[in-house]
Coordinates of C-alpha atoms in Angstrom, one line a residue:
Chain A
X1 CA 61.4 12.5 -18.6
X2 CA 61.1 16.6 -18.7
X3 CA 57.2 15.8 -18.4
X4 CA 57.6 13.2 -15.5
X5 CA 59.6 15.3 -13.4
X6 CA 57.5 18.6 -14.0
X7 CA 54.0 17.1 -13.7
X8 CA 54.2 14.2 -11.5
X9 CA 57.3 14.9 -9.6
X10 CA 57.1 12.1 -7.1
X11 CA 59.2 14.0 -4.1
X12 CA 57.3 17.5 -4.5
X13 CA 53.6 15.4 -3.7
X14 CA 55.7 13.6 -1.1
X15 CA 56.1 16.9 0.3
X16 CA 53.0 18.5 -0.1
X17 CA 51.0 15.4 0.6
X18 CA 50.1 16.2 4.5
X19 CA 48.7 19.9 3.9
X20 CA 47.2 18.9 0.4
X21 CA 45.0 16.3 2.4
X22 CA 44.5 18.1 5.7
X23 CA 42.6 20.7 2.6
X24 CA 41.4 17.7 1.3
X25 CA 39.5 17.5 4.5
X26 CA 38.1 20.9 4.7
X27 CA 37.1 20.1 1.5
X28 CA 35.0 17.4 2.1
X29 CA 33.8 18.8 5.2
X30 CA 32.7 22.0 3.7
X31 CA 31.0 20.5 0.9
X32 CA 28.9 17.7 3.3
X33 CA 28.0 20.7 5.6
X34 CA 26.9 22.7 2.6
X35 CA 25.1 19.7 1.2
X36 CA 23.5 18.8 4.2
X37 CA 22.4 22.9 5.1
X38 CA 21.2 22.8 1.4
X39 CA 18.7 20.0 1.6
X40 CA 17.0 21.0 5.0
X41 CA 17.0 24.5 3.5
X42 CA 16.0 23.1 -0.1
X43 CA 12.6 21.1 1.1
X44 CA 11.9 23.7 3.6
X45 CA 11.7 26.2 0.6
X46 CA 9.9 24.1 -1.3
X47 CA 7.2 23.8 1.6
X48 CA 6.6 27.3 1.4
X49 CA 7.3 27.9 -2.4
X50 CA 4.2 25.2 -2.8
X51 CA 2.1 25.6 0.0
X52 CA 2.7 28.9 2.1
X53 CA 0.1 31.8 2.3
X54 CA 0.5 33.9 -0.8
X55 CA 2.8 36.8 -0.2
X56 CA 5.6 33.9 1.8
X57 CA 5.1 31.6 -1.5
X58 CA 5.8 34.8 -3.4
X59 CA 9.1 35.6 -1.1
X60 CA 9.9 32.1 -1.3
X61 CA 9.8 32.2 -5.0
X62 CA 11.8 35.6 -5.4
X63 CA 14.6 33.9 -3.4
X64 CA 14.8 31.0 -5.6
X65 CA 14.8 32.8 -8.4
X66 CA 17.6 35.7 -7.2
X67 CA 19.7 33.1 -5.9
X68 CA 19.8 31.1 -8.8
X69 CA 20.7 33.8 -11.1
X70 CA 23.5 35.3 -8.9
X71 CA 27.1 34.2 -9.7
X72 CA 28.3 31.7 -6.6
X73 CA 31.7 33.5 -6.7
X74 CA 30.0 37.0 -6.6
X75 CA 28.0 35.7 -3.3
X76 CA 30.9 34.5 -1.7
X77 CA 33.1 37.8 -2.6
X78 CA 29.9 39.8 -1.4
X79 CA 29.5 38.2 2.2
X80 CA 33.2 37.7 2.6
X81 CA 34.3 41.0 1.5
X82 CA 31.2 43.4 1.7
X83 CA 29.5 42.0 5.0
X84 CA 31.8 43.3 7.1
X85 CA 31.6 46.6 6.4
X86 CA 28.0 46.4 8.1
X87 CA 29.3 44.6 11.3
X88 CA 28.9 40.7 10.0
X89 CA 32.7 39.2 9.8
X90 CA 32.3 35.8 8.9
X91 CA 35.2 33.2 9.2
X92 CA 36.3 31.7 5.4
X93 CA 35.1 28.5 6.2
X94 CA 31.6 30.2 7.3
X95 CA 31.3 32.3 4.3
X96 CA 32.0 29.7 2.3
X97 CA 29.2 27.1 3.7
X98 CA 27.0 30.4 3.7
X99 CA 26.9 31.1 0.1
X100 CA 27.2 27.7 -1.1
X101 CA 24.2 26.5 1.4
X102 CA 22.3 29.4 0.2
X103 CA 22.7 28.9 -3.4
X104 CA 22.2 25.0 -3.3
X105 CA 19.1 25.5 -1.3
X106 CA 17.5 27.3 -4.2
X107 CA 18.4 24.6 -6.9
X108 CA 17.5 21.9 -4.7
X109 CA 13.9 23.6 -3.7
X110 CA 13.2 23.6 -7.6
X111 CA 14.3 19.9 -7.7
X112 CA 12.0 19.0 -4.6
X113 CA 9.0 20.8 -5.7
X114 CA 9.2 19.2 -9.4
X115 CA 9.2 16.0 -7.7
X116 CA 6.4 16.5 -5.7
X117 CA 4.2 18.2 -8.4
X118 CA 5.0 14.9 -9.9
X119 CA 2.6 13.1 -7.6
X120 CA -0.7 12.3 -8.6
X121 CA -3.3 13.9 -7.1
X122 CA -5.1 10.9 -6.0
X123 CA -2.4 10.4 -3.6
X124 CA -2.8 13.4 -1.9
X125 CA -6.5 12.6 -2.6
X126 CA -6.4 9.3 -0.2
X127 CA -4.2 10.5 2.5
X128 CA -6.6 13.7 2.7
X129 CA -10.2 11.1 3.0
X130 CA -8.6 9.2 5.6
X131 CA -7.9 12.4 7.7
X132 CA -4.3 12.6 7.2
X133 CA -2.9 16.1 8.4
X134 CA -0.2 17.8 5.9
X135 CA 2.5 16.6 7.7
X136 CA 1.7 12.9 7.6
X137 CA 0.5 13.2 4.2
X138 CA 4.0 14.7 3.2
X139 CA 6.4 12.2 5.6
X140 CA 4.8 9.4 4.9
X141 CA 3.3 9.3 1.4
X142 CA 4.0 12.4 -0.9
X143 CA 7.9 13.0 0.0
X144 CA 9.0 9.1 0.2
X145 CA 7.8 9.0 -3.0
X146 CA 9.2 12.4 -4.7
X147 CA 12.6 11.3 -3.3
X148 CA 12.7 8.6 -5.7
X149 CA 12.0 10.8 -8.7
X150 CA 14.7 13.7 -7.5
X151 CA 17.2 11.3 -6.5
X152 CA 19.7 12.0 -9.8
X153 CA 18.8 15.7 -10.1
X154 CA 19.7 15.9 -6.4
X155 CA 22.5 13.8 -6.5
X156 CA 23.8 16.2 -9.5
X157 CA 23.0 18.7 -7.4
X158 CA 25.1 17.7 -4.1
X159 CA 28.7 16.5 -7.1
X160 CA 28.0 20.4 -8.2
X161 CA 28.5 21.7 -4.5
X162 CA 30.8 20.0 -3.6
X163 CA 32.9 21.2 -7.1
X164 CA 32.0 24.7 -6.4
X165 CA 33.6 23.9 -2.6
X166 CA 36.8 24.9 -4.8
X167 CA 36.2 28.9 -5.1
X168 CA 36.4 28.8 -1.5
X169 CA 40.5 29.2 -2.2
X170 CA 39.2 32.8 -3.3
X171 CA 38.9 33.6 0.5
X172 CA 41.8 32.3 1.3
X173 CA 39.8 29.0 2.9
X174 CA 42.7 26.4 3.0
X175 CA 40.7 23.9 1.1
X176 CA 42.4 21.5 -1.0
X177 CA 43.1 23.5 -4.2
X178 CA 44.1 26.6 -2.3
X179 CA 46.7 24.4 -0.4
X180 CA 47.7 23.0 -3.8
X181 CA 48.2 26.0 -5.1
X182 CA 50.6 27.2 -2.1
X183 CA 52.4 24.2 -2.6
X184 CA 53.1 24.7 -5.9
X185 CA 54.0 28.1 -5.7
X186 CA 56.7 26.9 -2.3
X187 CA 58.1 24.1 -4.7
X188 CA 57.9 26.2 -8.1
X189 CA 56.5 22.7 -9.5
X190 CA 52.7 22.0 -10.9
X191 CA 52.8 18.5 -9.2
X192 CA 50.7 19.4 -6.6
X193 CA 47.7 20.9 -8.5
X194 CA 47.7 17.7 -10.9
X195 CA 47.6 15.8 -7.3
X196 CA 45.0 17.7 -6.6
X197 CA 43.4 16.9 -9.5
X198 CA 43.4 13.7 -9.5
X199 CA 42.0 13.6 -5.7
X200 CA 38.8 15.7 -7.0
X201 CA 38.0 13.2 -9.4
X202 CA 38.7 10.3 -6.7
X203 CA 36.1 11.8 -4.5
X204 CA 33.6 12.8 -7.3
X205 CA 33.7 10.3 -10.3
X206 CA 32.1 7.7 -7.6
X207 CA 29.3 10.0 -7.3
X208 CA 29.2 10.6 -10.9
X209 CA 28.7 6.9 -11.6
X210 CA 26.2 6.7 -8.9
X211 CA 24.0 9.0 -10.7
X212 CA 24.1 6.9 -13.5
X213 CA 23.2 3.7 -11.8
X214 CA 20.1 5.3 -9.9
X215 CA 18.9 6.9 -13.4
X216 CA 19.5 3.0 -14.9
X217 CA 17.9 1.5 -12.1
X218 CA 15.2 3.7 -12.3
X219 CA 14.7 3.2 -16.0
X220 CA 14.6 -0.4 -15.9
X221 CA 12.5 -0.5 -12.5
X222 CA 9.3 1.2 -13.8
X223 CA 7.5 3.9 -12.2
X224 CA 7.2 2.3 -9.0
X225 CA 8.3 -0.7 -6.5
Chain B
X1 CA -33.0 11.5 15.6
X2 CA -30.6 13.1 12.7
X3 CA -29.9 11.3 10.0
X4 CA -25.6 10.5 9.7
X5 CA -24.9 12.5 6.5
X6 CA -27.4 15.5 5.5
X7 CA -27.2 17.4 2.4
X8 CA -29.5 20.7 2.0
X9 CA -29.6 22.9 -0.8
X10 CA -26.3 22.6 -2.2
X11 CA -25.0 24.1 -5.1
X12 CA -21.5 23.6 -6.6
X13 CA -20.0 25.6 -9.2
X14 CA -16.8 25.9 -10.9
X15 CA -16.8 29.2 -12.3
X16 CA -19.3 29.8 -13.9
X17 CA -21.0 25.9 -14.7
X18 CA -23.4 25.3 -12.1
X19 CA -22.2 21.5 -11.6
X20 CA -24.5 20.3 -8.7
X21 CA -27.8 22.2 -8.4
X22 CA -30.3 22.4 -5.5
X23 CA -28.7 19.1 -3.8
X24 CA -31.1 17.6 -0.8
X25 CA -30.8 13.9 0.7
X26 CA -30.4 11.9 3.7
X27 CA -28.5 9.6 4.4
X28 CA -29.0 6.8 7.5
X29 CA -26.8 4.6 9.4
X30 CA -26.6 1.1 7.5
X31 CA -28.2 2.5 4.5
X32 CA -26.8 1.3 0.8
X33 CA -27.6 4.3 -1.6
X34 CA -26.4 3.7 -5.0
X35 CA -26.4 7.0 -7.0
X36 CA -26.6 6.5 -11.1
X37 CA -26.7 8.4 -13.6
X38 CA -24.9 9.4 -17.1
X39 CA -21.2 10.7 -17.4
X40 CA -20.9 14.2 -16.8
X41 CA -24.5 14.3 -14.1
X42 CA -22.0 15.0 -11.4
X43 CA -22.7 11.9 -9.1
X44 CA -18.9 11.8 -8.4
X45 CA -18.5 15.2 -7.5
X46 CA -21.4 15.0 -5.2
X47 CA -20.0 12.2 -3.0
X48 CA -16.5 14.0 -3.2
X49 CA -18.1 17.0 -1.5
X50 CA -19.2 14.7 1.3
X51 CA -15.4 15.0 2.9
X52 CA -14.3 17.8 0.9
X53 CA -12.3 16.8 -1.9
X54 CA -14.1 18.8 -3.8
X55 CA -16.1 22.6 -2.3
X56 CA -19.4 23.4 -2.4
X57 CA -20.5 27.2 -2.8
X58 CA -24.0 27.0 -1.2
X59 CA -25.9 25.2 0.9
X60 CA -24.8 23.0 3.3
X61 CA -23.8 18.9 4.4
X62 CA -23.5 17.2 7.7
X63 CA -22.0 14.4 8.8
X64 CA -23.1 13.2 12.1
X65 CA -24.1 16.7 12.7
X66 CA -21.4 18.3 12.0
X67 CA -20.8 20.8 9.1
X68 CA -18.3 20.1 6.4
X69 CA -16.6 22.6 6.2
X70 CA -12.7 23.5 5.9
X71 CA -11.6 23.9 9.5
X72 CA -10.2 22.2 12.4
X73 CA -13.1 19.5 12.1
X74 CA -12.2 18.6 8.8
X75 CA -9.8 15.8 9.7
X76 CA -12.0 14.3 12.3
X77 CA -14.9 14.0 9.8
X78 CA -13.0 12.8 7.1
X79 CA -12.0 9.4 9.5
X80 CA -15.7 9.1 10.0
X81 CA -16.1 9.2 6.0
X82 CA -13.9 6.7 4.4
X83 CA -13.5 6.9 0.4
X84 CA -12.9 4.1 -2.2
X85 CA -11.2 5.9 -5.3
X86 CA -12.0 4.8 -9.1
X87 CA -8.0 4.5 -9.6
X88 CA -7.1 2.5 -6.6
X89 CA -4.5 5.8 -5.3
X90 CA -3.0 2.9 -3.0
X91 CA 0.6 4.3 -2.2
X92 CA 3.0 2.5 -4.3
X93 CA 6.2 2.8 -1.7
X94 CA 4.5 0.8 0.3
X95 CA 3.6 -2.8 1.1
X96 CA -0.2 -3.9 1.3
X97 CA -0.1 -4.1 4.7
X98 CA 1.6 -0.6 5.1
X99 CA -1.1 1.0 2.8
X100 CA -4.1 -0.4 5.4
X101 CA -2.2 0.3 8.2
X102 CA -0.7 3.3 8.0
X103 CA -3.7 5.9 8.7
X104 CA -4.8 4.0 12.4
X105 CA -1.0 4.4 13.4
X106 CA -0.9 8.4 12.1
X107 CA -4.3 9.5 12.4
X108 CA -6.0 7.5 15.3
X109 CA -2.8 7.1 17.4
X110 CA -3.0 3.4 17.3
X111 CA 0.3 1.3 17.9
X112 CA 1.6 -0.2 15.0
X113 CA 1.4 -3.5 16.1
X114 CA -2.1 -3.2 17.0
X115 CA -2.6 -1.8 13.7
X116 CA -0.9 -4.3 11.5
X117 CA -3.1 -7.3 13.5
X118 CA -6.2 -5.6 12.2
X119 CA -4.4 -4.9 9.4
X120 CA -4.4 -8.6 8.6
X121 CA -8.1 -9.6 9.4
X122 CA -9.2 -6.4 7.0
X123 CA -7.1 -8.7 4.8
X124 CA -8.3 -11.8 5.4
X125 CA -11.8 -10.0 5.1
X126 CA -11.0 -9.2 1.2
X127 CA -9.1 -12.5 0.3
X128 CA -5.8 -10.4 0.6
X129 CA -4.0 -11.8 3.5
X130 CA -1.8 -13.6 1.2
X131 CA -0.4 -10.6 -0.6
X132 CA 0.0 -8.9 2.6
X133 CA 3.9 -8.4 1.8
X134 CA 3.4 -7.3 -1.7
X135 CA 3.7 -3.6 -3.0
X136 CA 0.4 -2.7 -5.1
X137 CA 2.2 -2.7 -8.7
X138 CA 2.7 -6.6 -8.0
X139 CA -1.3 -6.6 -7.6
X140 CA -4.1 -6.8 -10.5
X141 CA -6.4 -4.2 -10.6
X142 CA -9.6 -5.8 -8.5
X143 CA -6.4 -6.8 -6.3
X144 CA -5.5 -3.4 -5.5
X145 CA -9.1 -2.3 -5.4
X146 CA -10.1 -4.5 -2.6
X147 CA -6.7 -3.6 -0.7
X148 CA -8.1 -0.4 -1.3
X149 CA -11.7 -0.9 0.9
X150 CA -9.4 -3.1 3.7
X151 CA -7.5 0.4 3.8
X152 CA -10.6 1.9 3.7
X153 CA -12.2 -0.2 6.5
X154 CA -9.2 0.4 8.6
X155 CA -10.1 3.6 10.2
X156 CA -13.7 2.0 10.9
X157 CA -15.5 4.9 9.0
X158 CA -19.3 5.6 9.7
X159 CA -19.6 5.8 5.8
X160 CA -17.6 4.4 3.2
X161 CA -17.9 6.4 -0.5
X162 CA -17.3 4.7 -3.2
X163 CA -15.9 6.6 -6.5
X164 CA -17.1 4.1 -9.2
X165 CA -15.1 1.5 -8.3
X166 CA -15.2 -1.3 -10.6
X167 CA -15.1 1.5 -13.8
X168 CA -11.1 1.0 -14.4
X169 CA -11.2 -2.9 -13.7
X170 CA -10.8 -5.5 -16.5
X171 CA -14.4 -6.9 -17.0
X172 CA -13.2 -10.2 -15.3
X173 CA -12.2 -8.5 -12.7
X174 CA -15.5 -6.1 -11.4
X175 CA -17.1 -9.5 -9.8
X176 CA -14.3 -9.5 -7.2
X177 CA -14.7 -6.2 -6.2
X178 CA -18.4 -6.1 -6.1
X179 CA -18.4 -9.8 -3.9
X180 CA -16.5 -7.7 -1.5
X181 CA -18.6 -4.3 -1.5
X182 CA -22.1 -6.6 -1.0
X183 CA -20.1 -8.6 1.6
X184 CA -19.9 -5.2 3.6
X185 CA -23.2 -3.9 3.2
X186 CA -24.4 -6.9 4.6
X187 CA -22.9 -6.4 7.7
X188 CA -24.2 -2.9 7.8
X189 CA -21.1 -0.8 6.5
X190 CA -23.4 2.6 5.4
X191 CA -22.3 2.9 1.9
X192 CA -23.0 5.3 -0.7
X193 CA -22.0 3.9 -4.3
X194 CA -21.2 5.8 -7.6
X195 CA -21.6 3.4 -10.3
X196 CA -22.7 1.7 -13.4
X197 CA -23.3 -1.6 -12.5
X198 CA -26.8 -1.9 -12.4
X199 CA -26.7 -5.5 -11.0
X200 CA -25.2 -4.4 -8.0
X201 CA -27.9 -1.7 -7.6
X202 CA -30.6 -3.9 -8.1
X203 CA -29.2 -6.3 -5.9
X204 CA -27.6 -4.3 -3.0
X205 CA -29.2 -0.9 -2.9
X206 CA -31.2 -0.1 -0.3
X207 CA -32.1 3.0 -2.3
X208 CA -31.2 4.5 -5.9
X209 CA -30.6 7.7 -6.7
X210 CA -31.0 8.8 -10.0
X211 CA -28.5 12.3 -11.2
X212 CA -28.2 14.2 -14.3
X213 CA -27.0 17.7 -15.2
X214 CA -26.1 18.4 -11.3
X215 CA -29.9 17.7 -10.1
X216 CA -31.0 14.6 -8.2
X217 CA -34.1 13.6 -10.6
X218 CA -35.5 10.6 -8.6
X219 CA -34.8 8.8 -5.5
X220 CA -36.5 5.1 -5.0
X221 CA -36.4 1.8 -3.3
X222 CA -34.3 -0.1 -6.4
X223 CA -37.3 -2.3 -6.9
X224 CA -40.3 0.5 -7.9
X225 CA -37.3 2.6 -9.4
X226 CA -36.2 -0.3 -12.1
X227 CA -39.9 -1.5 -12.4
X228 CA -41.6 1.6 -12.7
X229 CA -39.5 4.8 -13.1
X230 CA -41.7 8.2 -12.3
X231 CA -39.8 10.2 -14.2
X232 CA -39.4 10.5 -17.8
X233 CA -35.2 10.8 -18.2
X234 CA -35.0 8.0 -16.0
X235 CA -37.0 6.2 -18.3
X236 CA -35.1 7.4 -20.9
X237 CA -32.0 6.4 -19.0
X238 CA -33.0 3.2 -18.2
X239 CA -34.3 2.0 -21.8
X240 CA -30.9 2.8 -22.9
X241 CA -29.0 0.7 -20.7
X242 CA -31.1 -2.1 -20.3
X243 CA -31.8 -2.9 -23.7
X244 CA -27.9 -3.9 -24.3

């Protein structure tokens, strides 16, 4: 009974329901913008990582590289905290997005290019005799088929973004677990952070399972059709 | 009058191996040259310098008198030079009809309904029309390979290049292919064919080219060159295939 009332104390997430899902929002929201920034960023890096002029392919790859060794929660502290001593004050959602985006981008430009160095050359070969330009070649034969290879990595990809949406609550962004946490500290009860739990795994252990399937699917479907 | 694909002095080398030496022919309009030769005589890599899969160092080719070079020409002369790959390379993602209809929609600005009509009678024209919905894993081999020259075929080429075509086919399957290919050259496709099927040379050529180690060693109408060789390797050659 001492368990019940201290963990799951029905009246405290009663309380703390309407703030814990208004951050439940910002939550998702920050983690689909970051997703979506990190993509476009992601295959746009990969362009240039793969195919740019040397000394861009080499800056391309530096970035990747930097930004995948850096800490996410020392980039966020860094463009929260020490950008605005040169003049750049970002809001905590924007900061957060920002280093997030930044970070994912680099992952995901590794995952796109392995997926297009998976492509056999012949099929670069064919688009190229029939006069294809690069961007033809790439929308219509090289990428649809590399998105098919990348599509758990990726998806692994996005579920880790939108976990790491959490150290936003380090810059007082009032995300879900940040509101949690005020919550518990107003009602001096941990109900709200096991709430807040549980609504993390609601939102993630779909996507979770959905990585599964795809790699399944893709298993049992062969290399192709 | 120029001939439609001209090849002077060309030499190709990767690194240091000299793979094509001192390279000259011609090639005109509605000709069949079949090109043969042993493994390793670099008669694939000289039709994949024709559009530029592969560089050449020295020398020079030209396709309807224009140099092949990299460039903002190069697209334009590779619609002019269609190629037919050993391997098939149809894209997988897509359905047959996709595969031939895809580069007159991107390349030559064609609408896609247009393109998918022609699409169809390219098809038709390689017993396909049938599979049109299929995706190329569903096909066999000499399927895929004759989708292939309908893809081919669909941006109406000047020359079509084939990459020994019928060399990763299932022996019951080269017949199909090579039905289609004559079917071409005798309605005038220019062709130039890497292969080992001597039948077909003898039968289709219009010429014969004979390669090995990078040099062309004798060119012939296929009749004197199986009847009466000049040269001494292409004896040598031809005693060793034919008397199998």
């Amino acid at each position: 009974m001492e368990l019940l009332h201290t963990f799951f104390n029905w009246s405290v997430f009663v309380d703390a329901l309407p703030l814990m899902l208004r951050g439940l929002g910002v939550t998702v929201l920050l983690g689909v913008v970051s997703i979506i920034l990190g993509l476009v960023g992601g295959l746009l890096l990969a362009m240039l990582r793969l195919y740019a002029f040397a000394p861009i392919r080499w800056l391309a790859r530096a970035y990747i590289d930097v930004l995948r060794s850096i800490p996410l929660l020392v980039l966020l502290v860094l463009i929260y905290y020490a950008l605005p001593f040169v003049g750049i004050r970002l809001s905590s959602f924007a900061a957060a997005a920002a280093a997030l985006s930044l970070v994912s981008c680099a992952y995901s430009a590794e995952i796109f290019r392995s997926g297009i160095e998976a492509i056999p050359r012949g099929q670069f070969e064919a688009a190229a005799s029939q006069g294809m330009s690069f961007f033809n070649t790439m929308r219509d034969v090289i990428l649809p088929q590399a998105m098919r290879i990348v599509m758990p990595p990726m998806t692994s990809n996005c579920i880790n973004v939108m976990k790491d949406t959490a150290l936003a609550s380090v810059v007082a962004m009032p995300d879900l677990l940040k509101q949690a946490t005020q919550a518990q500290a107003l009602a001096a009860n941990p109900t709200p952070l096991v709430g807040a739990a549980v609504m993390y795994l609601l939102l993630l252990l779909p996507l979770v399972q959905m990585v599964s399937w795809i790699e399944r699917r893709n298993a049992a479907g062969g290399k192709s059709a | 009058m120029s001939s439609l694909i001209e090849i002077e002095h060309m030499n190709k080398f990767y690194g240091q191996f000299q793979a094509l030496s001192d390279i000259n022919m011609t090639v005109e309009q509605g000709e069949v040259v079949v090109i043969l030769g042993p493994s390793g005589s670099g008669k694939s890599t000289l039709i994949r310098c024709i559009n530029l899969l592969e560089a050449y160092q020295e020398g020079e080719i030209r396709v309807a008198d224009q140099r092949v070079e990299n460039g903002p020409n190069l697209a334009s002369i590779r619609c002019e030079v269609g190629m037919v790959f050993q391997n098939f390379n149809l894209y997988p993602h897509l359905t047959v009809l996709a595969n031939v209809a895809l580069a007159p929609v991107r390349v030559r600005g064609m609408s896609r309904r247009s393109a998918n009509d022609r699409a169809r009678a390219l098809l038709e024209k390689v017993g396909m029309a049938a599979h049109a919905d299929k995706y190329p894993s569903q096909l066999s081999g000499g399927q895929q390979q004759r989708v292939a020259i309908a893809r081919t075929m669909a941006m109406e080429p000047r020359v079509i290049l084939f990459d020994e075509p019928t060399s990763a086919l299932d022996p019951e399957m080269v017949g199909e292919v090579l039905d289609v290919m004559q079917n071409l050259a005798r309605s005038g496709v220019t062709m130039i064919v890497v292969t080992h099927e001597m039948g077909f040379a003898r039968k289709v050529a219009d010429r014969v080219i004979f390669m090995e180690s990078g040099r062309i060693i004798e060119q012939n109408k296929p009749q004197e060159f199986f009847t009466a060789p000049q040269e001494p390797r292409t004896q040598a050659f031809l005693q060793a295939i034919l008397h199998h």
